[in-house]
Every structure is written in structure tokens, then in C-alpha cells.
Coordinates of C-alpha atoms in Angstrom, one line a residue:
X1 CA 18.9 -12.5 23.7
X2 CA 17.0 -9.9 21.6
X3 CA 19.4 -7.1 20.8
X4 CA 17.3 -3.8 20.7
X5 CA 18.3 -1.3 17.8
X6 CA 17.0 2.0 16.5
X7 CA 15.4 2.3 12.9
X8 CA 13.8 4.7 11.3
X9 CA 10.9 4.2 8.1
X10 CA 10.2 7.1 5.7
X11 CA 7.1 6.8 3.7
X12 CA 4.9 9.5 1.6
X13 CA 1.7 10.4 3.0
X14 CA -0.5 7.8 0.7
X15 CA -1.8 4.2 2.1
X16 CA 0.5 2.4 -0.4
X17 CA 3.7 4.0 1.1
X18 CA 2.7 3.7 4.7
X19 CA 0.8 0.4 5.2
X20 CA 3.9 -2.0 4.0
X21 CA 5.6 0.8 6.3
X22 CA 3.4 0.4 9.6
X23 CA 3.4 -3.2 9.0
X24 CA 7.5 -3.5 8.9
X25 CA 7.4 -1.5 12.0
X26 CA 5.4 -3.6 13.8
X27 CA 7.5 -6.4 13.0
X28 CA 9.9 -4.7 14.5
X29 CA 8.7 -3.7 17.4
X30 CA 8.0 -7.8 17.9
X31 CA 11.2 -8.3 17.5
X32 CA 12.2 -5.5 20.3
X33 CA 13.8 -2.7 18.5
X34 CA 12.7 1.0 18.5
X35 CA 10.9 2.8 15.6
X36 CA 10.3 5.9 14.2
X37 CA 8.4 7.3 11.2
X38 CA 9.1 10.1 9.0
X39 CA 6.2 11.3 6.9
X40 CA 4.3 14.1 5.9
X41 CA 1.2 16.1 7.3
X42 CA -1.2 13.9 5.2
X43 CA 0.7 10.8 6.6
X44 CA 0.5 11.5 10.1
X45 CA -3.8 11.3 9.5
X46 CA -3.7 8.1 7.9
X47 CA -4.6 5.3 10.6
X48 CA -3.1 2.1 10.8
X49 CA 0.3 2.9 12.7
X50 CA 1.4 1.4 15.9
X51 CA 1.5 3.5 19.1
X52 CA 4.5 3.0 19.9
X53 CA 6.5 4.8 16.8
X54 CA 6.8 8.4 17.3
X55 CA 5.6 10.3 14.0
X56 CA 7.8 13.2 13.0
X57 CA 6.6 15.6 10.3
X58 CA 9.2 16.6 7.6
X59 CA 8.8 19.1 4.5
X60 CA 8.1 17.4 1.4
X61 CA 9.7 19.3 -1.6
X62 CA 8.2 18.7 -4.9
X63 CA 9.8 18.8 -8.2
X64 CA 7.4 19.3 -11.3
X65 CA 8.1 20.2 -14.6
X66 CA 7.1 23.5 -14.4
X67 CA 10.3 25.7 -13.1
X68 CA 8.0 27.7 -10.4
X69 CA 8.0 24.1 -8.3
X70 CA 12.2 24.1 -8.8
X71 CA 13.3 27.1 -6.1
X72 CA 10.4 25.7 -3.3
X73 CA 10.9 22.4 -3.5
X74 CA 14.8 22.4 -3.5
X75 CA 14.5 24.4 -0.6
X76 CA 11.6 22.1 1.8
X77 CA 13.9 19.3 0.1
X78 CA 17.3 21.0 2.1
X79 CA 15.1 21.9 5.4
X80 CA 13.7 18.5 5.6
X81 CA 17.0 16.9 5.3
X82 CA 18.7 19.4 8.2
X83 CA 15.6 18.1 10.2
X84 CA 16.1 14.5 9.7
X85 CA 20.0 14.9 11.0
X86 CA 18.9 16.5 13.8
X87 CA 16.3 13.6 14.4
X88 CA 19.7 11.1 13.8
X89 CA 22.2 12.8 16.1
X90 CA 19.3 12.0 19.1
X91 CA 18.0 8.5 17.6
X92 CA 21.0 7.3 16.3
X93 CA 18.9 4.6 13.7
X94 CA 20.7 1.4 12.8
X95 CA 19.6 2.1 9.4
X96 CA 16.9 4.0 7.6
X97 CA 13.9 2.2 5.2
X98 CA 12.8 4.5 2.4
X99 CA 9.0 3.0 1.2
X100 CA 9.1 5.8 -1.7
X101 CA 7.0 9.2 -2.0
X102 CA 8.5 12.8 -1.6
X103 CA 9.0 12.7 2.4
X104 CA 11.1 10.1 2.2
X105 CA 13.5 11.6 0.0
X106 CA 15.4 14.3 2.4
X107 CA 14.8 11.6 4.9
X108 CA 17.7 9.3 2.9
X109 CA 19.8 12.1 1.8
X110 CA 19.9 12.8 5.3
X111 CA 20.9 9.4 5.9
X112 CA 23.5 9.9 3.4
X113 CA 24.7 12.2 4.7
X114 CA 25.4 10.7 7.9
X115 CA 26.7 7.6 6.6
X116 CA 23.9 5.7 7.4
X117 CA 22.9 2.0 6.2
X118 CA 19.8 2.3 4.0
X119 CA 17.3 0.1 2.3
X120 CA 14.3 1.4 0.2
X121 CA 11.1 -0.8 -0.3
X122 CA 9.5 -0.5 -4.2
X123 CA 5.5 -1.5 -3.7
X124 CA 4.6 -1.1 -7.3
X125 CA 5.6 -2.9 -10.8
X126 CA 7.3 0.5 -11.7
X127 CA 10.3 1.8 -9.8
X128 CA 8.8 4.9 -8.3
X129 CA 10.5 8.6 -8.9
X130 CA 12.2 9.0 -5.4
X131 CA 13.7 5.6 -5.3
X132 CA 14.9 5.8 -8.7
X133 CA 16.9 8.8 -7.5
X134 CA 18.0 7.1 -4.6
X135 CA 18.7 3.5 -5.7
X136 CA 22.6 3.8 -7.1
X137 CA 23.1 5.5 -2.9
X138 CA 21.1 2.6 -0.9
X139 CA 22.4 -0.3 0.2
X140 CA 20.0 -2.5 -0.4
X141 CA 16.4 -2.5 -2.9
X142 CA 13.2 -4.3 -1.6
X143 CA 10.9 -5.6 -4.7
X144 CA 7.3 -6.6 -4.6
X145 CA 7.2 -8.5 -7.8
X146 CA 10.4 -10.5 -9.8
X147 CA 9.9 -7.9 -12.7
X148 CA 10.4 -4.0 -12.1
X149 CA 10.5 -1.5 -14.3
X150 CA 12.8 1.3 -14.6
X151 CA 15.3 -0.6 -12.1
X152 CA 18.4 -0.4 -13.6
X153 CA 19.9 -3.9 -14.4
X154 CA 23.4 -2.7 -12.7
X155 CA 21.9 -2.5 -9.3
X156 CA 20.6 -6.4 -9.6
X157 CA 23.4 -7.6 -6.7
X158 CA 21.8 -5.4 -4.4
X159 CA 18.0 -6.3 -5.3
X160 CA 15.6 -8.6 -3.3
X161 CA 12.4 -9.6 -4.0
X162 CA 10.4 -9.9 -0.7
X163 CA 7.0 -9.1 -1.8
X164 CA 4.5 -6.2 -0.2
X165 CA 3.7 -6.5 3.6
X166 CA 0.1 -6.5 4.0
X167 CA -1.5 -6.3 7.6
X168 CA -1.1 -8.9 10.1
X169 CA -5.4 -9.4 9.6
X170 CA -5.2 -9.9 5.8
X171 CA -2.5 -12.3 6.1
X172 CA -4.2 -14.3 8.5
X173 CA -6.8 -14.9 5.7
X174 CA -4.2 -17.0 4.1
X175 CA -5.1 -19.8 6.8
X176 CA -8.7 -19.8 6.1
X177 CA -10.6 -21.5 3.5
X178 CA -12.4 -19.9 0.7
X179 CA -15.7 -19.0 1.4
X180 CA -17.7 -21.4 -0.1
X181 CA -20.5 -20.4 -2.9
X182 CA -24.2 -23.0 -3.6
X183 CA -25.9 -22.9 -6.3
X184 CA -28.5 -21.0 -4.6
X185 CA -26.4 -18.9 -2.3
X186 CA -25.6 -15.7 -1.4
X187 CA -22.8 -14.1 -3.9
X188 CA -21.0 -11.7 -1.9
X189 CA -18.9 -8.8 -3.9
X190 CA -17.1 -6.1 -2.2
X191 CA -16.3 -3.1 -4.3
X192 CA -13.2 -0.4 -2.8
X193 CA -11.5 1.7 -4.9
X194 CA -9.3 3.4 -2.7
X195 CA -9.3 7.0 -1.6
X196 CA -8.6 8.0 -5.7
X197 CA -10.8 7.5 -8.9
X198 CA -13.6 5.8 -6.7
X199 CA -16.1 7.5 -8.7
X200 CA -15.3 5.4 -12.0
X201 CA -16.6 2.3 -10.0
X202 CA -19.9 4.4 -8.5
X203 CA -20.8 5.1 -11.8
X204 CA -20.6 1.4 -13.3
X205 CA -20.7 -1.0 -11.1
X206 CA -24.6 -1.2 -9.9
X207 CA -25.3 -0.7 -13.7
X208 CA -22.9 -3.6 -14.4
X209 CA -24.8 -5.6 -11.4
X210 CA -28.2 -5.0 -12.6
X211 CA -27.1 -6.9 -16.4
X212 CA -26.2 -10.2 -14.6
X213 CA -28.2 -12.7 -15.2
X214 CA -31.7 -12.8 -12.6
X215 CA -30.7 -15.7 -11.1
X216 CA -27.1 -14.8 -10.3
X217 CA -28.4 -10.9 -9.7
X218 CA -31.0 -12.3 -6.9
X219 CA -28.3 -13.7 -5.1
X220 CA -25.8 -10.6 -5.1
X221 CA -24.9 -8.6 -1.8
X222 CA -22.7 -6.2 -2.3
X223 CA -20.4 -3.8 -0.1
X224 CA -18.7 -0.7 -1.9
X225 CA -16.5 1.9 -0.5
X226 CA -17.7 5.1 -2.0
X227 CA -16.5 8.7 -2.3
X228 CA -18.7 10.9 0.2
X229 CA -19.8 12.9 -2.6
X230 CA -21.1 10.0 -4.3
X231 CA -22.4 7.8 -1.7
X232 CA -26.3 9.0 -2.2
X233 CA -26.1 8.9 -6.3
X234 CA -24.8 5.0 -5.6
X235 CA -27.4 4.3 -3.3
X236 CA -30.4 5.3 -5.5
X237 CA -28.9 3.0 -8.1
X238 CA -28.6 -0.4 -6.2
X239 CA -32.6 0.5 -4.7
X240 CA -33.7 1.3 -8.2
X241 CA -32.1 -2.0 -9.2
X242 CA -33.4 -3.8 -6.1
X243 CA -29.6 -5.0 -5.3
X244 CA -29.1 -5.0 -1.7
X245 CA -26.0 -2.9 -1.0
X246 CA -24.3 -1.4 2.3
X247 CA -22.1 1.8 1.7
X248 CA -19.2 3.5 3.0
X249 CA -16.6 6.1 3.0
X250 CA -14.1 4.2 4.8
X251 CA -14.1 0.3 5.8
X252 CA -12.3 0.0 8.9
X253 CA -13.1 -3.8 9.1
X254 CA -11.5 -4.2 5.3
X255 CA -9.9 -7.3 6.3
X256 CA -13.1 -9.5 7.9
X257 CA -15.2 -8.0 4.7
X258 CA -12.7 -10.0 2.2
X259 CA -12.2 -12.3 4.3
X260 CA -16.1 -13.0 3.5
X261 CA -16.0 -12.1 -0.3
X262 CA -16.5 -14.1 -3.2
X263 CA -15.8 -11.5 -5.4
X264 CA -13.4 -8.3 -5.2
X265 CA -13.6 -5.3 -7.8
X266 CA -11.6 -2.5 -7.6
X267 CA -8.2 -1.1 -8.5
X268 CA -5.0 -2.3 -8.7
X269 CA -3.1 -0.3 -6.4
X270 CA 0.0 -2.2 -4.9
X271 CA -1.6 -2.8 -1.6
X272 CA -4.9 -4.2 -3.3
X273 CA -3.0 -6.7 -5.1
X274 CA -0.9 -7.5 -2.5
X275 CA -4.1 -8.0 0.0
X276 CA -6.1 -9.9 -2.4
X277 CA -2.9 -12.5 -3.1
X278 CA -1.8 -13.0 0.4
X279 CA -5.9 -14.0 1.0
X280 CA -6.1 -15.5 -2.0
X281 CA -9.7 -14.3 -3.5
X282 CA -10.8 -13.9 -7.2
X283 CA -10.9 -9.7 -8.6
X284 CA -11.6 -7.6 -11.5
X285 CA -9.3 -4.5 -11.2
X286 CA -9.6 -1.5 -13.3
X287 CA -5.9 0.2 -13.2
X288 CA -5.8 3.6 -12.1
X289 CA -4.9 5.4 -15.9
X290 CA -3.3 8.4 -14.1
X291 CA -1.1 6.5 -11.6
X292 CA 3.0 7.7 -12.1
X293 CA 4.0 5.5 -15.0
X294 CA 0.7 3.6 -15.2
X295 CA 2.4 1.4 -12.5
X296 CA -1.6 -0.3 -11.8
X297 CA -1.0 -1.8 -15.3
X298 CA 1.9 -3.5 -14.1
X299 CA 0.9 -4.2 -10.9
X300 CA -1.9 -6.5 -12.2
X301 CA 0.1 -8.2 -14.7
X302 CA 1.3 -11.0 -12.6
X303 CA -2.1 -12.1 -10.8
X304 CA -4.0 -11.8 -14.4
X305 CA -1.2 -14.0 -16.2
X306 CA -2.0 -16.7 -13.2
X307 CA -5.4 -16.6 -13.6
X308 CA -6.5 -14.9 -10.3
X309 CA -8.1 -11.6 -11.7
X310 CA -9.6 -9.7 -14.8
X311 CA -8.2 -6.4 -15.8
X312 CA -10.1 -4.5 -17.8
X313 CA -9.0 -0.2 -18.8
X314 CA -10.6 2.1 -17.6
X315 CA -11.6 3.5 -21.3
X316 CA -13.1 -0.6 -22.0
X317 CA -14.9 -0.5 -18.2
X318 CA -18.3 -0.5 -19.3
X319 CA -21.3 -2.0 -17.2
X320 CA -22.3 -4.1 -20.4
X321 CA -18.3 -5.0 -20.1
X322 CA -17.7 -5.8 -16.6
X323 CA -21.2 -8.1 -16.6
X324 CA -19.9 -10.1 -18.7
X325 CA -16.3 -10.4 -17.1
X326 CA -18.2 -11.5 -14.0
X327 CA -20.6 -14.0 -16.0
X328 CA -17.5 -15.8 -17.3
X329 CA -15.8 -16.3 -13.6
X330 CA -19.0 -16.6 -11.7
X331 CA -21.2 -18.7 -13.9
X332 CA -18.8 -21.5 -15.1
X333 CA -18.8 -24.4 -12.4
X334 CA -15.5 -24.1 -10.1
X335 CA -14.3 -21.1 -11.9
X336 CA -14.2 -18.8 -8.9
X337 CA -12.4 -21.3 -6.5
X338 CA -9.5 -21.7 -9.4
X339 CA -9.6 -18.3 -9.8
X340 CA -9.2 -17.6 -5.8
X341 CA -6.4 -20.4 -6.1
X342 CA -4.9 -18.7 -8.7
X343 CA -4.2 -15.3 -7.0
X344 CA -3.4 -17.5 -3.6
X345 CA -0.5 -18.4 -5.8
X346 CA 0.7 -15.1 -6.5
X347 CA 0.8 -14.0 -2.9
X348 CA 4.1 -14.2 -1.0
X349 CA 3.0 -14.1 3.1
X350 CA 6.5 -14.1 4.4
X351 CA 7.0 -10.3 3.1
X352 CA 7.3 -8.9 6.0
X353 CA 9.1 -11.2 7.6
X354 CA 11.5 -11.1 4.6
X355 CA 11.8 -7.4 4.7
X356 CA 12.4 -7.3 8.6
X357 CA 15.1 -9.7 8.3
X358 CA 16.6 -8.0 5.7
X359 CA 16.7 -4.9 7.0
X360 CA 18.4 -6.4 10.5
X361 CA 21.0 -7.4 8.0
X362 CA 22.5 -4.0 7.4
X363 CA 23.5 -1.6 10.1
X364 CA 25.7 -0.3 12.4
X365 CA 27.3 -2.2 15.7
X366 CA 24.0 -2.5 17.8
X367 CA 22.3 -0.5 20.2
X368 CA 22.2 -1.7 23.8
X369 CA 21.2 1.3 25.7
X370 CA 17.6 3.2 25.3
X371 CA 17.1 6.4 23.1
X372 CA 19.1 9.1 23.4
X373 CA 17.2 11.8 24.5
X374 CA 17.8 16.0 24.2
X375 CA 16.3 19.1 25.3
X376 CA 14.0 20.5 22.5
X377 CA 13.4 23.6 21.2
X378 CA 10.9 25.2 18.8
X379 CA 14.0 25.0 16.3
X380 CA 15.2 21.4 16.7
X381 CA 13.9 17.9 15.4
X382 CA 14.7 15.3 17.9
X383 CA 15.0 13.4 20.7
X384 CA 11.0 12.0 20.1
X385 CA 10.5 9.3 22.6
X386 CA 9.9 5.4 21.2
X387 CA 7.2 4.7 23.3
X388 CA 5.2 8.4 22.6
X389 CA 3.9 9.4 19.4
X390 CA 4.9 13.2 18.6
X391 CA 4.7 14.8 15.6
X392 CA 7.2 18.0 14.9
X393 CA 6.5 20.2 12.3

């Protein structure tokens, strides 16, 4: 018999904290517990979560170096954690899963408070700012990769690596072949570089296109995700180079266009990597330089070393540069399909599964009734139904 408990996820309001988020949460919601999200107002726009975790809003204190940000953000930092209490006392979570960035932070002192089980998830290479300040409290760490910086060897009994959940339609591209390229067929490269430093990738790529080879450059087609502001400036370049191209702002069918590629460029945010391992295709990433700690250099470390990508820094990303980086992994005969073997091997499928199960690990005795539920008032945070999205700001 399924034993339903209550957890709740906190996540900043990026992709790369809430897409390993939503996909844990649907995982448990398969498994028949209750969920809730904590996030911010940026957050609570990003698509992808299920509809039947309620969204709550908390402040998001930030502390920068400058002293002005120190009074502010201590104080959202206190109200968000009185807010996430209140949000306990009526949920009563089994435990509470920080995924890193500033809302989650008053979400686990709250937790602390309350002396609840917690585990935090660590996407990147780089142990990120609010889980380093959190990691000597919790009771358990998530990694996505065997090595992470700035994780303090005396927290290693309490560590488990159990990879980055990707969505349930990129893992299923673990099941199907690679796509397979002829001699004389269509090379398919899909370019995203995320909703930050997209621009870098405008400006090269259909210049680095146009310097392949003709008969490799005949053959290209070519779908890139580009900032709104850059979109026409792109699409002058791939007609002036007569490259067919399709362009976007956003790519809600992400996971059937990889599914299709021969080719990804990009960066090498956490959830990039983690996509492009768990379906196993070839990439040349260009790290995001001002990413907290330079975590995209680390990220990438592990699928390069295999085999399965090219990195090349954004100073070196050149067109003359990345035309030849494609030449060597496009032109040489089975090159691509080791490569796309090679970051197949890097991926780790079960992280969700993983995750899940650790979580269920920790906590208090279960919950066998449904959600406690309380009058609200324009003052309180809780009582948010499991089967209703609300967001309370």
C-alpha cells in the first residue's frame, strides 16, 4: 500500500533550479504523495511544473558584497522564513528538498527551525552559495557529478551522487537510437543557449556554419534558439549564407528537436549536460564565463574527458574556431556516433528515481490523512491545497 506523505521543494527562480525540481515532484506525485513548491516571482512564470503542486511565492533576500544589499536582504531573508513556518504548521512536509538559489534559503532555515528532515540537490560541478551555507544543517546532499567543488570533505557520509533529473521526454530519448547520418544526408544541428548569453552563439554560429566545407554546409539544417532582440540579425545571416535555419525564442518541443539532432551547440548549463547525456548526443558547449564560480567549466569537464563534447571558452569561440571543431567530429567516418556514445556514457537515467527514493528515506512518521487545511488571511502563508496551484505573495 502507497503511504501518502507531504513534501515540500524549494528552488530559485532559474530553469536549472526548478526543472530537476518539477521533475522530482512529479515523481512524487507517481508515487502518491503531496507536493508543494516554494519559489520566487520569476519561478512561478517558468513552465514545466505539474498541476497538481501548489506554488507559493516567498521573498528572496540577497546578500551582495556591497553593504546597502546587507539590511534588505537579512530582512526578506527573516520574512520569508516566518512565511514558510506558517506554510509547515498547515502542510506538515515529511521533509523539505532545497535545489539551491536564494528562495530556497529561508525555505530550509525554516525547516530548521521546525526540526524538519532536509535534503538539498547540487545541479552544478561547483557547490552553489545557498547550499554551501546550508550543507553542515541538512541531512542529506544530492550530487550531479562524483566530483564537486567547494563541498567540504567532512560532509562526505552524508553525500550521494544521484545525477540531475532531466524530464521524463529527454529521458525517454535514452531508448531510441541515434539518428542515423549518409554520406549525403541531411546534418541536423540545433543551437540553444538558454535564456543567458544567447547572443554570443547569434553572433558566431551562422558565421562558423558558412566556413564548413560546401559539401558538409549543403547538407546543414539548423534550429537555434535566439534572444528576441537578436532573432532578425540571425536570420539575415543564415539567408545571406543560404543555410536553411528555423528560429525561436523559446522551443517548447526541446525534447523531440534533440531527439532528431546530430549535433548540439550551446552552453553548458547543468541541465544542458544533463539532457544531452541522459539522450546521449554529440555537443560543442561554450561555458557561460560569468556563471557563480565558473561552474559551466566544471560542468563540462566530465562529458569532454569521455569524449562526448568539445568545449571551447568563450574568449577562443571564434567562427574560424568552432568550424573547425565541427570538421574534426563531423567529417571523420563514425566520429559522431562514438562521440554520441561517449556522452550516452556520462548520463545517469535513474536520477530521479535515485533522488525520489532518497528523499522517501528521511522523514518523519508518515502521513495518512489529507492536508491540513486553515482559514487564510491576507497575513498568513498556508493551508494551499495539493491538488490547486496558488501562489501567495
Amino acid at each position: 500500500m502507497t503511504i501518502s506523505r507531504h513534501y515540500v521543494l524549494a528552488a530559485g527562480g532559474t530553469g536549472g533550479h526548478l526543472i530537476p525540481a518539477f521533475a522530482l515532484g512529479q515523481e512524487l506525485l507517481n508515487r502518491g504523495h503531496h507536493v508543494a513548491l516554494i519559489t520566487d516571482a520569476r519561478g512561478a512564470k517558468i513552465p514545466g511544473c505539474p498541476e497538481q503542486i501548489a506554488t507559493h511565492i516567498l521573498p528572496a533576500g540577497r546578500l551582495t558584497k556591497s553593504p546597502r544589499s546587507w539590511l534588505p536582504g537579512i530582512r526578506a531573508i527573516a520574512e520569508g522564513r516566518t512565511m514558510a513556518r506558517r506554510l509547515y504548521a498547515s502542510f506538515e512536509p515529511t521533509a523539505v528538498v532545497g535545489f539551491g538559489g536564494y528562495p530556497a534559503f529561508p525555505a530550509l532555515l525554516g525547516a530548521f527551525a521546525e526540526k524538519i528532515p532536509t535534503i538539498i540537490h547540487e545541479q552544478n560541478a561547483v557547490l552553489g552559495r545557498v547550499n554551501r551555507f546550508t550543507a553542515r544543517q541538512v541531512n542529506a546532499i544530492a550530487t550531479a557529478y562524483p566530483d564537486v567543488l567547494r563541498l567540504s570533505p567532512r560532509y562526505a557520509s552524508k553525500v550521494h551522487l544521484v545525477g540531475n533529473p532531466v524530464r521524463e521526454e529527454v529521458l525517454a530519448l535514452r531508448d531510441e537510437p541515434y539518428p542515423p547520418l549518409l554520406a549525403d544526408g541531411i546534418f541536423r544541428v540545433l543551437v540553444t543557449g538558454g535564456s543567458q548569453g544567447a547572443t554570443i552563439l547569434s553572433d558566431i554560429v551562422p558565421d562558423g556554419l558558412a566556413r564548413l566545407p560546401l559539401n558538409l554546409r549543403r547538407r546543414l539544417q539548423v534550429t537555434q534558439q535566439c534572444r528576441e532582440e537578436d532573432i532578425e540579425t540571425v536570420r539575415q545571416a543564415y539567408a545571406a549564407h543560404d543555410i536553411p535555419a528555423e528560429l525561436a525564442t523559446y522551443l517548447p518541443d526541446l525534447p523531440e528537436r534533440l531527439g532528431w539532432a546530430h549535433m548540439v551547440i550551446g552552453r553548458a548549463g547543468a541541465s544542458t549536460v544533463s539532457e544531452l547525456t541522459c539522450a546521449g548526443r554529440p555537443a560543442i558547449l561554450v561555458p557561460l564565463p560569468s556563471a557563480t564560480d565558473n561552474h559551466q567549466s566544471y560542468n563540462v569537464k566530465e562529458m569532454v574527458a569521455a569524449g562526448g563534447a568539445r568545449a571551447i571558452a568563450q574568449p577562443a569561440f571564434t567562427a574560424v574556431e568552432l568550424a573547425k571543431q565541427i570538421q574534426k567530429i563531423a567529417l571523420e567516418p563514425g566520429a559522431l556516433e562514438n562521440a554520441a556514445k561517449a556522452a550516452k556514457s556520462c548520463g545517469r537515467p535513474n536520477a530521479v528515481s535515485d533522488l525520489a527514493d532518497l528523499v522517501e528515506s528521511f522523514g518523519r512518521a508518515p502521513i495518512m490523512h489529507g492536508l491540513t487545511t486553515k482559514p487564510e488571511t491576507s497575513a498568513s502563508f498556508g493551508a494551499a491545497p495539493a491538488l490547486a496551484r496558488k501562489s501567495i505573495s
